[in-house]
Amino acid sequence: MELTINAAGDEQALKEFYNWLRDDADVVRSATISTAEAGDAGAFEVIRMSTGSLTGLANLGIAWGNFLRCRKETPQFTITVDGEPTAEQRAMLRNLDLPRVVSGDSGY
């Protein structure tokens, strides 16, 4: 499953969340995480995450919850799912307290 996390203009929060994900051993073990950079300043616009397991999605949800507990404001992130998730993946995404999740191909 391929996920894209967009910051809706809050690149600082996106960078902080990216570092948070990279520092989480469970996330790193269950998913591949990268960024799509924009410009020469090293800023990036999105986080790309690839995971082949429900555990990877669960770890993303746990990391997101822990990240929010350390912040005063909730960033306006959007997670886009590329492709058609399985029924199990759709159920997991519905049950996790993630930012707004949209599907590139179909709704939930």
mmCIF file of N, CA and C in Angstrom:
data_model
loop_
_atom_site.group_PDB
_atom_site.id
_atom_site.type_symbol
_atom_site.label_atom_id
_atom_site.label_comp_id
_atom_site.label_asym_id
_atom_site.label_seq_id
_atom_site.Cartn_x
_atom_site.Cartn_y
_atom_site.Cartn_z
ATOM 1 N N MET A 1 0.844 -1.165 0.000
ATOM 2 C CA MET A 1 0.000 0.000 0.000
ATOM 3 C C MET A 1 0.893 1.233 0.000
ATOM 4 N N GLU A 2 0.569 2.160 -0.867
ATOM 5 C CA GLU A 2 1.327 3.407 -0.967
ATOM 6 C C GLU A 2 0.484 4.545 -0.382
ATOM 7 N N LEU A 3 1.089 5.312 0.518
ATOM 8 C CA LEU A 3 0.423 6.450 1.136
ATOM 9 C C LEU A 3 1.229 7.712 0.864
ATOM 10 N N THR A 4 0.535 8.821 0.670
ATOM 11 C CA THR A 4 1.176 10.121 0.531
ATOM 12 C C THR A 4 0.595 11.026 1.601
ATOM 13 N N ILE A 5 1.451 11.640 2.397
ATOM 14 C CA ILE A 5 1.014 12.530 3.467
ATOM 15 C C ILE A 5 1.358 13.951 3.056
ATOM 16 N N ASN A 6 0.345 14.798 2.939
ATOM 17 C CA ASN A 6 0.497 16.179 2.503
ATOM 18 C C ASN A 6 0.229 17.105 3.682
ATOM 19 N N ALA A 7 0.992 18.182 3.767
ATOM 20 C CA ALA A 7 0.905 19.072 4.921
ATOM 21 C C ALA A 7 -0.018 20.258 4.740
ATOM 22 N N ALA A 8 -0.605 20.442 3.578
ATOM 23 C CA ALA A 8 -1.492 21.587 3.329
ATOM 24 C C ALA A 8 -0.807 22.904 3.667
ATOM 25 N N GLY A 9 0.454 23.033 3.283
ATOM 26 C CA GLY A 9 1.180 24.285 3.468
ATOM 27 C C GLY A 9 1.993 24.386 4.744
ATOM 28 N N ASP A 10 1.893 23.438 5.655
ATOM 29 C CA ASP A 10 2.638 23.484 6.910
ATOM 30 C C ASP A 10 3.854 22.566 6.806
ATOM 31 N N GLU A 11 4.854 23.032 6.053
ATOM 32 C CA GLU A 11 6.036 22.205 5.802
ATOM 33 C C GLU A 11 6.816 21.907 7.069
ATOM 34 N N GLN A 12 6.813 22.823 8.035
ATOM 35 C CA GLN A 12 7.532 22.587 9.283
ATOM 36 C C GLN A 12 6.927 21.409 10.038
ATOM 37 N N ALA A 13 5.612 21.371 10.126
ATOM 38 C CA ALA A 13 4.948 20.252 10.794
ATOM 39 C C ALA A 13 5.198 18.956 10.041
ATOM 40 N N LEU A 14 5.205 19.020 8.715
ATOM 41 C CA LEU A 14 5.462 17.823 7.915
ATOM 42 C C LEU A 14 6.871 17.312 8.166
ATOM 43 N N LYS A 15 7.831 18.208 8.246
ATOM 44 C CA LYS A 15 9.214 17.817 8.521
ATOM 45 C C LYS A 15 9.319 17.188 9.913
ATOM 46 N N GLU A 16 8.637 17.773 10.886
ATOM 47 C CA GLU A 16 8.654 17.222 12.240
ATOM 48 C C GLU A 16 8.039 15.825 12.265
ATOM 49 N N PHE A 17 6.936 15.632 11.536
ATOM 50 C CA PHE A 17 6.298 14.315 11.509
ATOM 51 C C PHE A 17 7.183 13.302 10.784
ATOM 52 N N TYR A 18 7.833 13.721 9.718
ATOM 53 C CA TYR A 18 8.757 12.840 9.002
ATOM 54 C C TYR A 18 9.866 12.366 9.941
ATOM 55 N N ASN A 19 10.463 13.297 10.677
ATOM 56 C CA ASN A 19 11.512 12.932 11.631
ATOM 57 C C ASN A 19 10.961 12.016 12.723
ATOM 58 N N TRP A 20 9.743 12.284 13.149
ATOM 59 C CA TRP A 20 9.082 11.446 14.150
ATOM 60 C C TRP A 20 8.950 10.020 13.632
ATOM 61 N N LEU A 21 8.467 9.883 12.393
ATOM 62 C CA LEU A 21 8.324 8.556 11.790
ATOM 63 C C LEU A 21 9.667 7.852 11.662
ATOM 64 N N ARG A 22 10.688 8.578 11.226
ATOM 65 C CA ARG A 22 12.023 7.997 11.031
ATOM 66 C C ARG A 22 12.637 7.548 12.353
ATOM 67 N N ASP A 23 12.241 8.196 13.455
ATOM 68 C CA ASP A 23 12.776 7.845 14.770
ATOM 69 C C ASP A 23 11.995 6.712 15.445
ATOM 70 N N ASP A 24 10.873 6.311 14.858
ATOM 71 C CA ASP A 24 10.037 5.261 15.440
ATOM 72 C C ASP A 24 10.475 3.916 14.862
ATOM 73 N N ALA A 25 11.088 3.094 15.687
ATOM 74 C CA ALA A 25 11.639 1.815 15.221
ATOM 75 C C ALA A 25 10.565 0.904 14.635
ATOM 76 N N ASP A 26 9.362 0.922 15.203
ATOM 77 C CA ASP A 26 8.294 0.071 14.687
ATOM 78 C C ASP A 26 7.847 0.514 13.292
ATOM 79 N N VAL A 27 7.763 1.813 13.077
ATOM 80 C CA VAL A 27 7.382 2.328 11.757
ATOM 81 C C VAL A 27 8.451 1.985 10.734
ATOM 82 N N VAL A 28 9.693 2.237 11.079
ATOM 83 C CA VAL A 28 10.803 1.979 10.154
ATOM 84 C C VAL A 28 10.894 0.497 9.810
ATOM 85 N N ARG A 29 10.599 -0.355 10.770
ATOM 86 C CA ARG A 29 10.662 -1.799 10.549
ATOM 87 C C ARG A 29 9.531 -2.285 9.634
ATOM 88 N N SER A 30 8.389 -1.590 9.635
ATOM 89 C CA SER A 30 7.226 -2.080 8.908
ATOM 90 C C SER A 30 6.871 -1.276 7.657
ATOM 91 N N ALA A 31 7.649 -0.225 7.350
ATOM 92 C CA ALA A 31 7.320 0.610 6.197
ATOM 93 C C ALA A 31 8.570 1.265 5.632
ATOM 94 N N THR A 32 8.471 1.660 4.377
ATOM 95 C CA THR A 32 9.513 2.459 3.735
ATOM 96 C C THR A 32 9.022 3.897 3.701
ATOM 97 N N ILE A 33 9.850 4.826 4.165
ATOM 98 C CA ILE A 33 9.446 6.224 4.273
ATOM 99 C C ILE A 33 10.429 7.079 3.488
ATOM 100 N N SER A 34 9.898 7.991 2.679
ATOM 101 C CA SER A 34 10.738 8.923 1.928
ATOM 102 C C SER A 34 9.986 10.245 1.784
ATOM 103 N N THR A 35 10.637 11.205 1.154
ATOM 104 C CA THR A 35 10.013 12.503 0.923
ATOM 105 C C THR A 35 10.089 12.858 -0.555
ATOM 106 N N ALA A 36 9.234 13.766 -0.950
ATOM 107 C CA ALA A 36 9.305 14.363 -2.282
ATOM 108 C C ALA A 36 9.750 15.800 -2.060
ATOM 109 N N GLU A 37 10.963 16.106 -2.468
ATOM 110 C CA GLU A 37 11.535 17.419 -2.204
ATOM 111 C C GLU A 37 11.080 18.441 -3.225
ATOM 112 N N ALA A 38 11.070 19.681 -2.781
ATOM 113 C CA ALA A 38 10.674 20.799 -3.638
ATOM 114 C C ALA A 38 11.713 21.905 -3.514
ATOM 115 N N GLY A 39 12.302 22.278 -4.615
ATOM 116 C CA GLY A 39 13.234 23.391 -4.613
ATOM 117 C C GLY A 39 14.607 23.034 -4.092
ATOM 118 N N ASP A 40 15.478 24.028 -4.074
ATOM 119 C CA ASP A 40 16.858 23.837 -3.683
ATOM 120 C C ASP A 40 17.082 23.958 -2.178
ATOM 121 N N ALA A 41 16.103 24.457 -1.459
ATOM 122 C CA ALA A 41 16.285 24.713 -0.029
ATOM 123 C C ALA A 41 16.184 23.447 0.802
ATOM 124 N N GLY A 42 15.879 22.334 0.180
ATOM 125 C CA GLY A 42 15.769 21.091 0.920
ATOM 126 C C GLY A 42 14.411 20.881 1.558
ATOM 127 N N ALA A 43 13.481 21.810 1.311
ATOM 128 C CA ALA A 43 12.128 21.642 1.840
ATOM 129 C C ALA A 43 11.432 20.542 1.060
ATOM 130 N N PHE A 44 10.481 19.925 1.683
ATOM 131 C CA PHE A 44 9.731 18.903 0.959
ATOM 132 C C PHE A 44 8.244 19.117 1.152
ATOM 133 N N GLU A 45 7.491 18.597 0.198
ATOM 134 C CA GLU A 45 6.056 18.835 0.170
ATOM 135 C C GLU A 45 5.236 17.674 0.704
ATOM 136 N N VAL A 46 5.736 16.451 0.542
ATOM 137 C CA VAL A 46 4.970 15.284 0.979
ATOM 138 C C VAL A 46 5.886 14.217 1.551
ATOM 139 N N ILE A 47 5.285 13.373 2.381
ATOM 140 C CA ILE A 47 5.943 12.161 2.862
ATOM 141 C C ILE A 47 5.314 11.005 2.091
ATOM 142 N N ARG A 48 6.146 10.118 1.594
ATOM 143 C CA ARG A 48 5.665 8.918 0.919
ATOM 144 C C ARG A 48 5.957 7.734 1.831
ATOM 145 N N MET A 49 4.948 6.900 2.009
ATOM 146 C CA MET A 49 5.092 5.737 2.880
ATOM 147 C C MET A 49 4.566 4.517 2.149
ATOM 148 N N SER A 50 5.322 3.461 2.187
ATOM 149 C CA SER A 50 4.924 2.209 1.551
ATOM 150 C C SER A 50 4.966 1.106 2.597
ATOM 151 N N THR A 51 3.866 0.374 2.705
ATOM 152 C CA THR A 51 3.817 -0.728 3.647
ATOM 153 C C THR A 51 3.008 -1.874 3.040
ATOM 154 N N GLY A 52 3.404 -3.058 3.340
ATOM 155 C CA GLY A 52 2.722 -4.231 2.816
ATOM 156 C C GLY A 52 1.916 -4.961 3.863
ATOM 157 N N SER A 53 1.751 -4.349 5.033
ATOM 158 C CA SER A 53 1.082 -5.069 6.110
ATOM 159 C C SER A 53 0.129 -4.172 6.884
ATOM 160 N N LEU A 54 -0.818 -4.811 7.545
ATOM 161 C CA LEU A 54 -1.710 -4.072 8.441
ATOM 162 C C LEU A 54 -0.932 -3.534 9.640
ATOM 163 N N THR A 55 0.121 -4.227 10.019
ATOM 164 C CA THR A 55 0.974 -3.761 11.114
ATOM 165 C C THR A 55 1.576 -2.402 10.778
ATOM 166 N N GLY A 56 1.993 -2.216 9.527
ATOM 167 C CA GLY A 56 2.542 -0.932 9.102
ATOM 168 C C GLY A 56 1.531 0.188 9.245
ATOM 169 N N LEU A 57 0.273 -0.087 8.888
ATOM 170 C CA LEU A 57 -0.775 0.929 9.055
ATOM 171 C C LEU A 57 -1.032 1.209 10.531
ATOM 172 N N ALA A 58 -1.066 0.160 11.338
ATOM 173 C CA ALA A 58 -1.276 0.338 12.781
ATOM 174 C C ALA A 58 -0.144 1.159 13.384
ATOM 175 N N ASN A 59 1.083 0.880 12.972
ATOM 176 C CA ASN A 59 2.225 1.641 13.487
ATOM 177 C C ASN A 59 2.145 3.106 13.074
ATOM 178 N N LEU A 60 1.648 3.375 11.869
ATOM 179 C CA LEU A 60 1.442 4.764 11.448
ATOM 180 C C LEU A 60 0.416 5.440 12.356
ATOM 181 N N GLY A 61 -0.677 4.747 12.661
ATOM 182 C CA GLY A 61 -1.693 5.310 13.543
ATOM 183 C C GLY A 61 -1.170 5.599 14.941
ATOM 184 N N ILE A 62 -0.381 4.686 15.476
ATOM 185 C CA ILE A 62 0.220 4.890 16.804
ATOM 186 C C ILE A 62 1.187 6.068 16.778
ATOM 187 N N ALA A 63 2.019 6.132 15.739
ATOM 188 C CA ALA A 63 2.978 7.240 15.622
ATOM 189 C C ALA A 63 2.247 8.575 15.512
ATOM 190 N N TRP A 64 1.157 8.612 14.741
ATOM 191 C CA TRP A 64 0.380 9.837 14.590
ATOM 192 C C TRP A 64 -0.182 10.280 15.944
ATOM 193 N N GLY A 65 -0.769 9.353 16.698
ATOM 194 C CA GLY A 65 -1.315 9.692 18.013
ATOM 195 C C GLY A 65 -0.250 10.216 18.961
ATOM 196 N N ASN A 66 0.905 9.580 18.981
ATOM 197 C CA ASN A 66 2.004 10.041 19.838
ATOM 198 C C ASN A 66 2.511 11.410 19.397
ATOM 199 N N PHE A 67 2.589 11.636 18.101
ATOM 200 C CA PHE A 67 3.020 12.926 17.562
ATOM 201 C C PHE A 67 2.060 14.034 18.015
ATOM 202 N N LEU A 68 0.763 13.769 17.933
ATOM 203 C CA LEU A 68 -0.227 14.780 18.329
ATOM 204 C C LEU A 68 -0.142 15.126 19.805
ATOM 205 N N ARG A 69 0.162 14.137 20.638
ATOM 206 C CA ARG A 69 0.251 14.402 22.079
ATOM 207 C C ARG A 69 1.387 15.365 22.430
ATOM 208 N N CYS A 70 2.344 15.517 21.540
ATOM 209 C CA CYS A 70 3.486 16.397 21.787
ATOM 210 C C CYS A 70 3.318 17.768 21.153
ATOM 211 N N ARG A 71 2.175 18.043 20.556
ATOM 212 C CA ARG A 71 1.949 19.303 19.845
ATOM 213 C C ARG A 71 0.785 20.070 20.457
ATOM 214 N N LYS A 72 0.845 21.386 20.319
ATOM 215 C CA LYS A 72 -0.262 22.227 20.774
ATOM 216 C C LYS A 72 -1.391 22.249 19.758
ATOM 217 N N GLU A 73 -1.047 22.201 18.465
ATOM 218 C CA GLU A 73 -2.037 22.264 17.404
ATOM 219 C C GLU A 73 -1.934 21.037 16.501
ATOM 220 N N THR A 74 -3.071 20.621 15.983
ATOM 221 C CA THR A 74 -3.099 19.503 15.054
ATOM 222 C C THR A 74 -2.831 20.016 13.647
ATOM 223 N N PRO A 75 -1.784 19.524 12.983
ATOM 224 C CA PRO A 75 -1.529 19.969 11.614
ATOM 225 C C PRO A 75 -2.618 19.467 10.669
ATOM 226 N N GLN A 76 -2.868 20.217 9.636
ATOM 227 C CA GLN A 76 -3.917 19.890 8.668
ATOM 228 C C GLN A 76 -3.379 18.973 7.573
ATOM 229 N N PHE A 77 -2.990 17.778 7.958
ATOM 230 C CA PHE A 77 -2.458 16.809 7.009
ATOM 231 C C PHE A 77 -3.597 16.084 6.289
ATOM 232 N N THR A 78 -3.291 15.612 5.102
ATOM 233 C CA THR A 78 -4.172 14.728 4.354
ATOM 234 C C THR A 78 -3.355 13.522 3.925
ATOM 235 N N ILE A 79 -3.903 12.336 4.100
ATOM 236 C CA ILE A 79 -3.245 11.111 3.645
ATOM 237 C C ILE A 79 -4.007 10.591 2.436
ATOM 238 N N THR A 80 -3.285 10.395 1.352
ATOM 239 C CA THR A 80 -3.873 9.859 0.130
ATOM 240 C C THR A 80 -3.367 8.437 -0.069
ATOM 241 N N VAL A 81 -4.293 7.527 -0.322
ATOM 242 C CA VAL A 81 -3.956 6.134 -0.593
ATOM 243 C C VAL A 81 -3.898 5.974 -2.106
ATOM 244 N N ASP A 82 -2.757 5.523 -2.601
ATOM 245 C CA ASP A 82 -2.600 5.276 -4.029
ATOM 246 C C ASP A 82 -2.982 3.837 -4.321
ATOM 247 N N GLY A 83 -3.888 3.645 -5.256
ATOM 248 C CA GLY A 83 -4.326 2.297 -5.601
ATOM 249 C C GLY A 83 -5.545 1.888 -4.805
ATOM 250 N N GLU A 84 -5.946 0.662 -4.998
ATOM 251 C CA GLU A 84 -7.135 0.118 -4.345
ATOM 252 C C GLU A 84 -6.739 -0.693 -3.116
ATOM 253 N N PRO A 85 -7.063 -0.199 -1.922
ATOM 254 C CA PRO A 85 -6.733 -0.977 -0.725
ATOM 255 C C PRO A 85 -7.618 -2.221 -0.612
ATOM 256 N N THR A 86 -7.108 -3.216 0.068
ATOM 257 C CA THR A 86 -7.892 -4.424 0.330
ATOM 258 C C THR A 86 -8.985 -4.087 1.348
ATOM 259 N N ALA A 87 -9.918 -4.986 1.512
ATOM 260 C CA ALA A 87 -10.983 -4.791 2.493
ATOM 261 C C ALA A 87 -10.405 -4.626 3.897
ATOM 262 N N GLU A 88 -9.384 -5.409 4.226
ATOM 263 C CA GLU A 88 -8.748 -5.314 5.544
ATOM 264 C C GLU A 88 -8.055 -3.963 5.720
ATOM 265 N N GLN A 89 -7.387 -3.488 4.672
ATOM 266 C CA GLN A 89 -6.721 -2.191 4.750
ATOM 267 C C GLN A 89 -7.742 -1.067 4.904
ATOM 268 N N ARG A 90 -8.849 -1.137 4.171
ATOM 269 C CA ARG A 90 -9.901 -0.121 4.295
ATOM 270 C C ARG A 90 -10.448 -0.096 5.722
ATOM 271 N N ALA A 91 -10.691 -1.269 6.289
ATOM 272 C CA ALA A 91 -11.212 -1.347 7.664
ATOM 273 C C ALA A 91 -10.212 -0.748 8.647
ATOM 274 N N MET A 92 -8.939 -1.061 8.465
ATOM 275 C CA MET A 92 -7.903 -0.519 9.349
ATOM 276 C C MET A 92 -7.859 1.007 9.232
ATOM 277 N N LEU A 93 -7.879 1.527 8.010
ATOM 278 C CA LEU A 93 -7.832 2.975 7.809
ATOM 279 C C LEU A 93 -9.035 3.663 8.452
ATOM 280 N N ARG A 94 -10.206 3.051 8.368
ATOM 281 C CA ARG A 94 -11.405 3.632 8.990
ATOM 282 C C ARG A 94 -11.286 3.668 10.507
ATOM 283 N N ASN A 95 -10.608 2.679 11.087
ATOM 284 C CA ASN A 95 -10.527 2.570 12.546
ATOM 285 C C ASN A 95 -9.390 3.358 13.176
ATOM 286 N N LEU A 96 -8.417 3.745 12.382
ATOM 287 C CA LEU A 96 -7.308 4.531 12.918
ATOM 288 C C LEU A 96 -7.706 5.997 12.996
ATOM 289 N N ASP A 97 -7.183 6.683 13.974
ATOM 290 C CA ASP A 97 -7.475 8.106 14.147
ATOM 291 C C ASP A 97 -6.436 8.922 13.393
ATOM 292 N N LEU A 98 -6.423 8.748 12.061
ATOM 293 C CA LEU A 98 -5.463 9.443 11.207
ATOM 294 C C LEU A 98 -6.066 10.735 10.681
ATOM 295 N N PRO A 99 -5.213 11.617 10.127
ATOM 296 C CA PRO A 99 -5.762 12.791 9.451
ATOM 297 C C PRO A 99 -6.682 12.338 8.319
ATOM 298 N N ARG A 100 -7.379 13.246 7.734
ATOM 299 C CA ARG A 100 -8.305 12.922 6.651
ATOM 300 C C ARG A 100 -7.635 12.007 5.627
ATOM 301 N N VAL A 101 -8.234 10.850 5.392
ATOM 302 C CA VAL A 101 -7.697 9.868 4.451
ATOM 303 C C VAL A 101 -8.596 9.856 3.219
ATOM 304 N N VAL A 102 -7.965 9.996 2.066
ATOM 305 C CA VAL A 102 -8.685 9.904 0.797
ATOM 306 C C VAL A 102 -8.010 8.842 -0.050
ATOM 307 N N SER A 103 -8.773 8.279 -0.953
ATOM 308 C CA SER A 103 -8.228 7.257 -1.840
ATOM 309 C C SER A 103 -8.069 7.848 -3.228
ATOM 310 N N GLY A 104 -6.964 7.533 -3.864
ATOM 311 C CA GLY A 104 -6.727 8.000 -5.221
ATOM 312 C C GLY A 104 -7.664 7.368 -6.222
ATOM 313 N N ASP A 105 -8.201 6.195 -5.929
ATOM 314 C CA ASP A 105 -9.029 5.468 -6.887
ATOM 315 C C ASP A 105 -10.493 5.347 -6.466
ATOM 316 N N SER A 106 -10.744 5.177 -5.182
ATOM 317 C CA SER A 106 -12.124 4.995 -4.749
ATOM 318 C C SER A 106 -12.278 5.425 -3.298
ATOM 319 N N GLY A 107 -13.509 5.618 -2.890
ATOM 320 C CA GLY A 107 -13.769 6.049 -1.526
ATOM 321 C C GLY A 107 -13.818 4.890 -0.553
ATOM 322 N N TYR A 108 -14.054 5.209 0.679
ATOM 323 C CA TYR A 108 -14.145 4.199 1.729
ATOM 324 C C TYR A 108 -15.580 4.062 2.114
#
